[in-house]
PDB file of C-alpha atoms in Angstrom:
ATOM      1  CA  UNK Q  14      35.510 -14.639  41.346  1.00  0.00           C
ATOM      2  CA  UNK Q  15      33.496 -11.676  39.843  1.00  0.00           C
ATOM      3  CA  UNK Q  16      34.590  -9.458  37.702  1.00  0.00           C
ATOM      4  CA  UNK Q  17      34.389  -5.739  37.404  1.00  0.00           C
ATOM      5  CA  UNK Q  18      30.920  -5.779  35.726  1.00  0.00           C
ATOM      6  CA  UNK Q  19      29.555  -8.204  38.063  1.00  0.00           C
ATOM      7  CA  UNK Q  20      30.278  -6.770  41.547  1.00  0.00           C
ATOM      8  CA  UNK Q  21      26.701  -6.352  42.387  1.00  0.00           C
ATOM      9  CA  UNK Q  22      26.485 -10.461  41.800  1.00  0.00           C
ATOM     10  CA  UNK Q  23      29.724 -11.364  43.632  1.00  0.00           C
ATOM     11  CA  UNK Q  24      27.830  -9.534  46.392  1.00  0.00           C
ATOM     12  CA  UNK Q  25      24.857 -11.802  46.358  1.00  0.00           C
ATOM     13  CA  UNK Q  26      26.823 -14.534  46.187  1.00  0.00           C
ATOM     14  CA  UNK Q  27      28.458 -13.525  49.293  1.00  0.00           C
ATOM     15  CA  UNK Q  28      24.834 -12.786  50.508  1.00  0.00           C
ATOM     16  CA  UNK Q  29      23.961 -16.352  49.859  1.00  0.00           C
ATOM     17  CA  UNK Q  30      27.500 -17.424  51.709  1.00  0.00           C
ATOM     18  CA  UNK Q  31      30.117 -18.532  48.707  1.00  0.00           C
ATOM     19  CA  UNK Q  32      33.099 -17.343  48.960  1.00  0.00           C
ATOM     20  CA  UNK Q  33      33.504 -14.690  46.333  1.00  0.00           C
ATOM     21  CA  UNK Q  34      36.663 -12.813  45.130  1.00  0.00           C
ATOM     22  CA  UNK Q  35      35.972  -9.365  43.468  1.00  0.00           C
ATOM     23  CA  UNK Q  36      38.601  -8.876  40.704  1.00  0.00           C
ATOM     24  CA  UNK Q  37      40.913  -5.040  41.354  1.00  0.00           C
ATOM     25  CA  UNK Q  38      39.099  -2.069  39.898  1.00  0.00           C
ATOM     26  CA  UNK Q  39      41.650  -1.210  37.186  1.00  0.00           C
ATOM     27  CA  UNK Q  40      42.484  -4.593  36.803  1.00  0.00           C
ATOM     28  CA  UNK Q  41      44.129  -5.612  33.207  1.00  0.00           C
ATOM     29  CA  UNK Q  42      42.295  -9.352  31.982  1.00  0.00           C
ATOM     30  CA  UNK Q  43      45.809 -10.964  32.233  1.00  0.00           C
ATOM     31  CA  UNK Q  44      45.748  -9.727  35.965  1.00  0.00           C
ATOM     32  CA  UNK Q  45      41.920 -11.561  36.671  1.00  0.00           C
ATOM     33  CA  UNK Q  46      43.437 -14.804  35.177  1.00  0.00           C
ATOM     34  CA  UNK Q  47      46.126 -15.118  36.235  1.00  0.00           C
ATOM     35  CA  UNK Q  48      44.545 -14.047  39.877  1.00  0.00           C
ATOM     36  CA  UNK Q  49      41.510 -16.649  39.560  1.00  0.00           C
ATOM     37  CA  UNK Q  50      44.155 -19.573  38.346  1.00  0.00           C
ATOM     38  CA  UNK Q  51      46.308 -18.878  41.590  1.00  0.00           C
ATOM     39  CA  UNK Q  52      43.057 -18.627  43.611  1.00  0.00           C
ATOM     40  CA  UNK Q  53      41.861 -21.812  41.743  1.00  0.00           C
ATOM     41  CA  UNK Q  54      38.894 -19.640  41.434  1.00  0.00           C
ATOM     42  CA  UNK Q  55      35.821 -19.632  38.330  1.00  0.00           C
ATOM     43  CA  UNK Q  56      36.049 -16.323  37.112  1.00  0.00           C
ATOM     44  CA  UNK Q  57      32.357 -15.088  36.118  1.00  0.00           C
ATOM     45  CA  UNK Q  58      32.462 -12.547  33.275  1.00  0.00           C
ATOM     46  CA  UNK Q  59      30.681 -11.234  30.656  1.00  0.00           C
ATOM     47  CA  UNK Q  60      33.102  -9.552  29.143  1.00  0.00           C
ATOM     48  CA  UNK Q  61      33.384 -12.244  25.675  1.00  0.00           C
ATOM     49  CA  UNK Q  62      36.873 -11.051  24.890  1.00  0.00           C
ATOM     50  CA  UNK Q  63      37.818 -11.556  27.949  1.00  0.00           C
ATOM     51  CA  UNK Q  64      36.253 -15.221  27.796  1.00  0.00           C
ATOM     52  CA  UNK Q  65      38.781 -16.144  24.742  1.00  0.00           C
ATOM     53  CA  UNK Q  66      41.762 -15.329  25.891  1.00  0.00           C
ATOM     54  CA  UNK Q  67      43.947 -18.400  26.254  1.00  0.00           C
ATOM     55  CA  UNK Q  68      44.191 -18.080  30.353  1.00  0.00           C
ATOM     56  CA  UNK Q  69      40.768 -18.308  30.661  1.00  0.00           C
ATOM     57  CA  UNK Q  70      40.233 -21.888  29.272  1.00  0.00           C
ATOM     58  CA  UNK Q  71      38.538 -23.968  31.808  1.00  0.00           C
ATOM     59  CA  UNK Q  72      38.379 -21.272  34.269  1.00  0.00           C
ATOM     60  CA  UNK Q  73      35.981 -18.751  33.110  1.00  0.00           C
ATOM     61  CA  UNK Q  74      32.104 -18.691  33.380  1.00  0.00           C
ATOM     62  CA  UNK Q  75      31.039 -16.231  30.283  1.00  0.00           C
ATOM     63  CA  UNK Q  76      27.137 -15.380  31.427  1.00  0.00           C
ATOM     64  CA  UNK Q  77      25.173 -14.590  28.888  1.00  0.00           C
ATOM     65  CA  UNK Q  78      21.865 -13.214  29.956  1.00  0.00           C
ATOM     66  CA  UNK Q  79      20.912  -9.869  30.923  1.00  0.00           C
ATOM     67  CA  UNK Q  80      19.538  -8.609  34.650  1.00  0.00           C
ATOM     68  CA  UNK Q  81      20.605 -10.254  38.119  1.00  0.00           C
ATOM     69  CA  UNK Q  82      17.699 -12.614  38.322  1.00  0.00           C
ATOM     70  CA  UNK Q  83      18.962 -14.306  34.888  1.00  0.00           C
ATOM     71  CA  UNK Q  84      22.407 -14.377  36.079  1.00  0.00           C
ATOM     72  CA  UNK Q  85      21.161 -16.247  39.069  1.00  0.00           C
ATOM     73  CA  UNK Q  86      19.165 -18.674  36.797  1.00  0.00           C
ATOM     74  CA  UNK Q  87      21.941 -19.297  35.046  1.00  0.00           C
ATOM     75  CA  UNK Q  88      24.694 -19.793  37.929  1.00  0.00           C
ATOM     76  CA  UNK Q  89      22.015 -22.320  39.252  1.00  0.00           C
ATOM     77  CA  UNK Q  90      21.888 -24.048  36.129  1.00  0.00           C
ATOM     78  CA  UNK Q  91      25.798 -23.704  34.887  1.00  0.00           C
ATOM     79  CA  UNK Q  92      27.385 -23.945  38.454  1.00  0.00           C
ATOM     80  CA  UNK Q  93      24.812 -25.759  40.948  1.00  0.00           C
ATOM     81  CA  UNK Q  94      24.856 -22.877  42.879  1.00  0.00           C
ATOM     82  CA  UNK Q  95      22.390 -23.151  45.704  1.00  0.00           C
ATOM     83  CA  UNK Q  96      20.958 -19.681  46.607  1.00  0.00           C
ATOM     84  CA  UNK Q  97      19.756 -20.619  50.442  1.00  0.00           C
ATOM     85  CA  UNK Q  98      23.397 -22.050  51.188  1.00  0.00           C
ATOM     86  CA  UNK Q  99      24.661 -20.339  53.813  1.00  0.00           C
ATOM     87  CA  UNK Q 100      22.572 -16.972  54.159  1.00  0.00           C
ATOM     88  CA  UNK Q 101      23.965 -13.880  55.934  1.00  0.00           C
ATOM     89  CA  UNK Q 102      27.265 -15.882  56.970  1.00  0.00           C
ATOM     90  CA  UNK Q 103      29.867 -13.731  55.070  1.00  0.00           C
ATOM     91  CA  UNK Q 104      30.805  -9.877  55.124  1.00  0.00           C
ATOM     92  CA  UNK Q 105      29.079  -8.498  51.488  1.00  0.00           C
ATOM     93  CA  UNK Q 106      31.657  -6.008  51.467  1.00  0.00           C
ATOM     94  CA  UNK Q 107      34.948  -7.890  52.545  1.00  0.00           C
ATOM     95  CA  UNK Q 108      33.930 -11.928  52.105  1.00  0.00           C
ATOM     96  CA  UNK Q 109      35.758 -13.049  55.353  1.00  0.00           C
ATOM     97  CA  UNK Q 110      33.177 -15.506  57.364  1.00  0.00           C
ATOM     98  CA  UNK Q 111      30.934 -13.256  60.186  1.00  0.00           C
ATOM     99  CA  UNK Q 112      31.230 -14.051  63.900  1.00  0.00           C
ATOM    100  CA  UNK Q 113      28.398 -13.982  66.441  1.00  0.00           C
ATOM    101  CA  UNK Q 114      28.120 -10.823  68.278  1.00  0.00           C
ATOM    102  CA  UNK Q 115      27.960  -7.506  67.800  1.00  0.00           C
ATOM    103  CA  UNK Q 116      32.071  -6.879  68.048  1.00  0.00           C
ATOM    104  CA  UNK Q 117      33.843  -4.026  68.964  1.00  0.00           C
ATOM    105  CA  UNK Q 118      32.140  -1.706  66.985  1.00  0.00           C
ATOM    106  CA  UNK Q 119      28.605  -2.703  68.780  1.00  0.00           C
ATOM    107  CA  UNK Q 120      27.995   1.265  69.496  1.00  0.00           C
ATOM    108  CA  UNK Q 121      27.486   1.573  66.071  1.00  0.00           C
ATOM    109  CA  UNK Q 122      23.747  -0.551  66.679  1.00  0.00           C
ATOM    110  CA  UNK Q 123      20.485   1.291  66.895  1.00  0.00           C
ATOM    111  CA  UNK Q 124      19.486   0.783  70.487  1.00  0.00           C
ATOM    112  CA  UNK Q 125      16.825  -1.622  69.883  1.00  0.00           C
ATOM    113  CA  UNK Q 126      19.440  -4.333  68.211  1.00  0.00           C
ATOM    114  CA  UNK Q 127      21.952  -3.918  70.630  1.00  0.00           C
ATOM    115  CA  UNK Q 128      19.529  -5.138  73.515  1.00  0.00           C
ATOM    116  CA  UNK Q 129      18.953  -8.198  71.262  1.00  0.00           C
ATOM    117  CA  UNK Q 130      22.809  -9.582  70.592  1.00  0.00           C
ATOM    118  CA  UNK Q 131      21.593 -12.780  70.376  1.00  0.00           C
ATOM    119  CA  UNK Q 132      20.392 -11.167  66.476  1.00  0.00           C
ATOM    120  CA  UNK Q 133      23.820  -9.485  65.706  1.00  0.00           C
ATOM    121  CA  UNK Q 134      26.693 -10.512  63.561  1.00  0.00           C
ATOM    122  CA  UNK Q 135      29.890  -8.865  62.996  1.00  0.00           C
ATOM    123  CA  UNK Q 136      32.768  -9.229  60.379  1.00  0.00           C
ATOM    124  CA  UNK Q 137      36.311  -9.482  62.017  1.00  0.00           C
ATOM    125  CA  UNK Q 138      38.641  -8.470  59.590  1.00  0.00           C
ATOM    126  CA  UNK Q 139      36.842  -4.875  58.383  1.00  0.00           C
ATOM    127  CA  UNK Q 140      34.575  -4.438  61.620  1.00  0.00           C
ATOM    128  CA  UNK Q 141      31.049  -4.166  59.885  1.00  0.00           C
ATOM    129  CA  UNK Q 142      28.293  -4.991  62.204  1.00  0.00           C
ATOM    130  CA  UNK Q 143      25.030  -6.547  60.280  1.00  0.00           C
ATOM    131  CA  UNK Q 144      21.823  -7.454  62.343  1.00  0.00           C
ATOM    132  CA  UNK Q 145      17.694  -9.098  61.214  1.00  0.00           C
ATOM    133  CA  UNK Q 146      16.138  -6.284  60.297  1.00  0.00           C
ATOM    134  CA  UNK Q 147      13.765  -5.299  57.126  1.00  0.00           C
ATOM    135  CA  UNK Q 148      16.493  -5.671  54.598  1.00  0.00           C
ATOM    136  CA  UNK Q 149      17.226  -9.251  55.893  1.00  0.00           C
ATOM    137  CA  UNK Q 150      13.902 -10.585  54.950  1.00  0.00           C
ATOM    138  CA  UNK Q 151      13.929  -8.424  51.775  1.00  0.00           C
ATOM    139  CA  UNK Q 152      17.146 -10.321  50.535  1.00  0.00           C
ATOM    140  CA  UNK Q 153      15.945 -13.819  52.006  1.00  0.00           C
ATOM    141  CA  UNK Q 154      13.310 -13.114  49.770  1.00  0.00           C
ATOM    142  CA  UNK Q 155      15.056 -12.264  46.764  1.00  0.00           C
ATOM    143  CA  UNK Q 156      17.218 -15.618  47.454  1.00  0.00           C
ATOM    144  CA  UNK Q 157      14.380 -18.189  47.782  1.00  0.00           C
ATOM    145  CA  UNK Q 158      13.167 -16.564  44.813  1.00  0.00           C
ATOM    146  CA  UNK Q 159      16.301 -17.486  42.829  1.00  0.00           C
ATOM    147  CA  UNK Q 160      16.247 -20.650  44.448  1.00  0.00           C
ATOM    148  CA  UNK Q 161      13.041 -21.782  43.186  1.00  0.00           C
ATOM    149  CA  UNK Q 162      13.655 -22.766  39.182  1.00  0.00           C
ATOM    150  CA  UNK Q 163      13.214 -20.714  36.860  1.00  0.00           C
ATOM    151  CA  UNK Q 164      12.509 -17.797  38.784  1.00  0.00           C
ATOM    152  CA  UNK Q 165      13.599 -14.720  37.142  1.00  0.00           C
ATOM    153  CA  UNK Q 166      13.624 -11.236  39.823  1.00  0.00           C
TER     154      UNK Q 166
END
């Protein structure tokens, strides 16, 4: 679980196919905890106050670095986490798994990826289509980088 700070990394995480909760915006630090403990979720923060607060022993992840390619260094080296998991097999924007197809909302493809299904994914619970295209090997990219040690982007 991400908190407000880190939304952009909860997204690559997703990206990279973890499943990632994205604390409320608005949320009060007793309402992360105590959501993470319920979710038996590692809540990733840099917030430090919100680090020492007595909920958050054993649970929270306090990163320390500055930049997304350092937090990724150090979620590799604190957490294991393996950048080239599961690529592109969550929704970025809702978390649920993605389904094969382009779904009901397949009108919303440019022409040429609609002829090519066999390349389209679709999220069932918010209806986003995703498909290969330039941005897809862009963020591959980024995640091999982050996968190799020590790599910093």
């Amino acid at each position: 679980m991400c908190d407000e700070m880190l939304r952009g990394l909860g997204k690559w995480l997703r990206i990279a196919g973890y499943d990632t909760a994205m604390a409320e915006l608005g949320s009060s630090d007793r309402q992360i905890l105590e959501t993470a403990a319920r979710e038996q979720r590692i809540l990733i923060t840099r917030d430090r106050d919100l680090a020492r607060q007595h909920l958050a022993r054993g649970r929270v992840l306090l990163l320390t670095g500055q930049g997304m390619g350092v937090w990724a260094e150090e979620l590799k080296q604190k957490l294991g986490i393996d950048w080239l998991y599961r690529p592109f097999s969550r929704c970025a924007l809702c978390n649920c798994p993605l389904q094969r197809g382009a779904g009901p909302l397949g009108s919303r493809l440019p022409e040429h990826v609609a002829r090519n299904r066999h390349d389209c994914w679709h999220c069932p619970s918010c209806m986003k289509p995703y498909w290969v295209g330039g941005h897809v090997r862009r963020m591959r990219n980024r995640l091999r980088q982050w996968a190799m040690s020590g790599s910093h982007v």
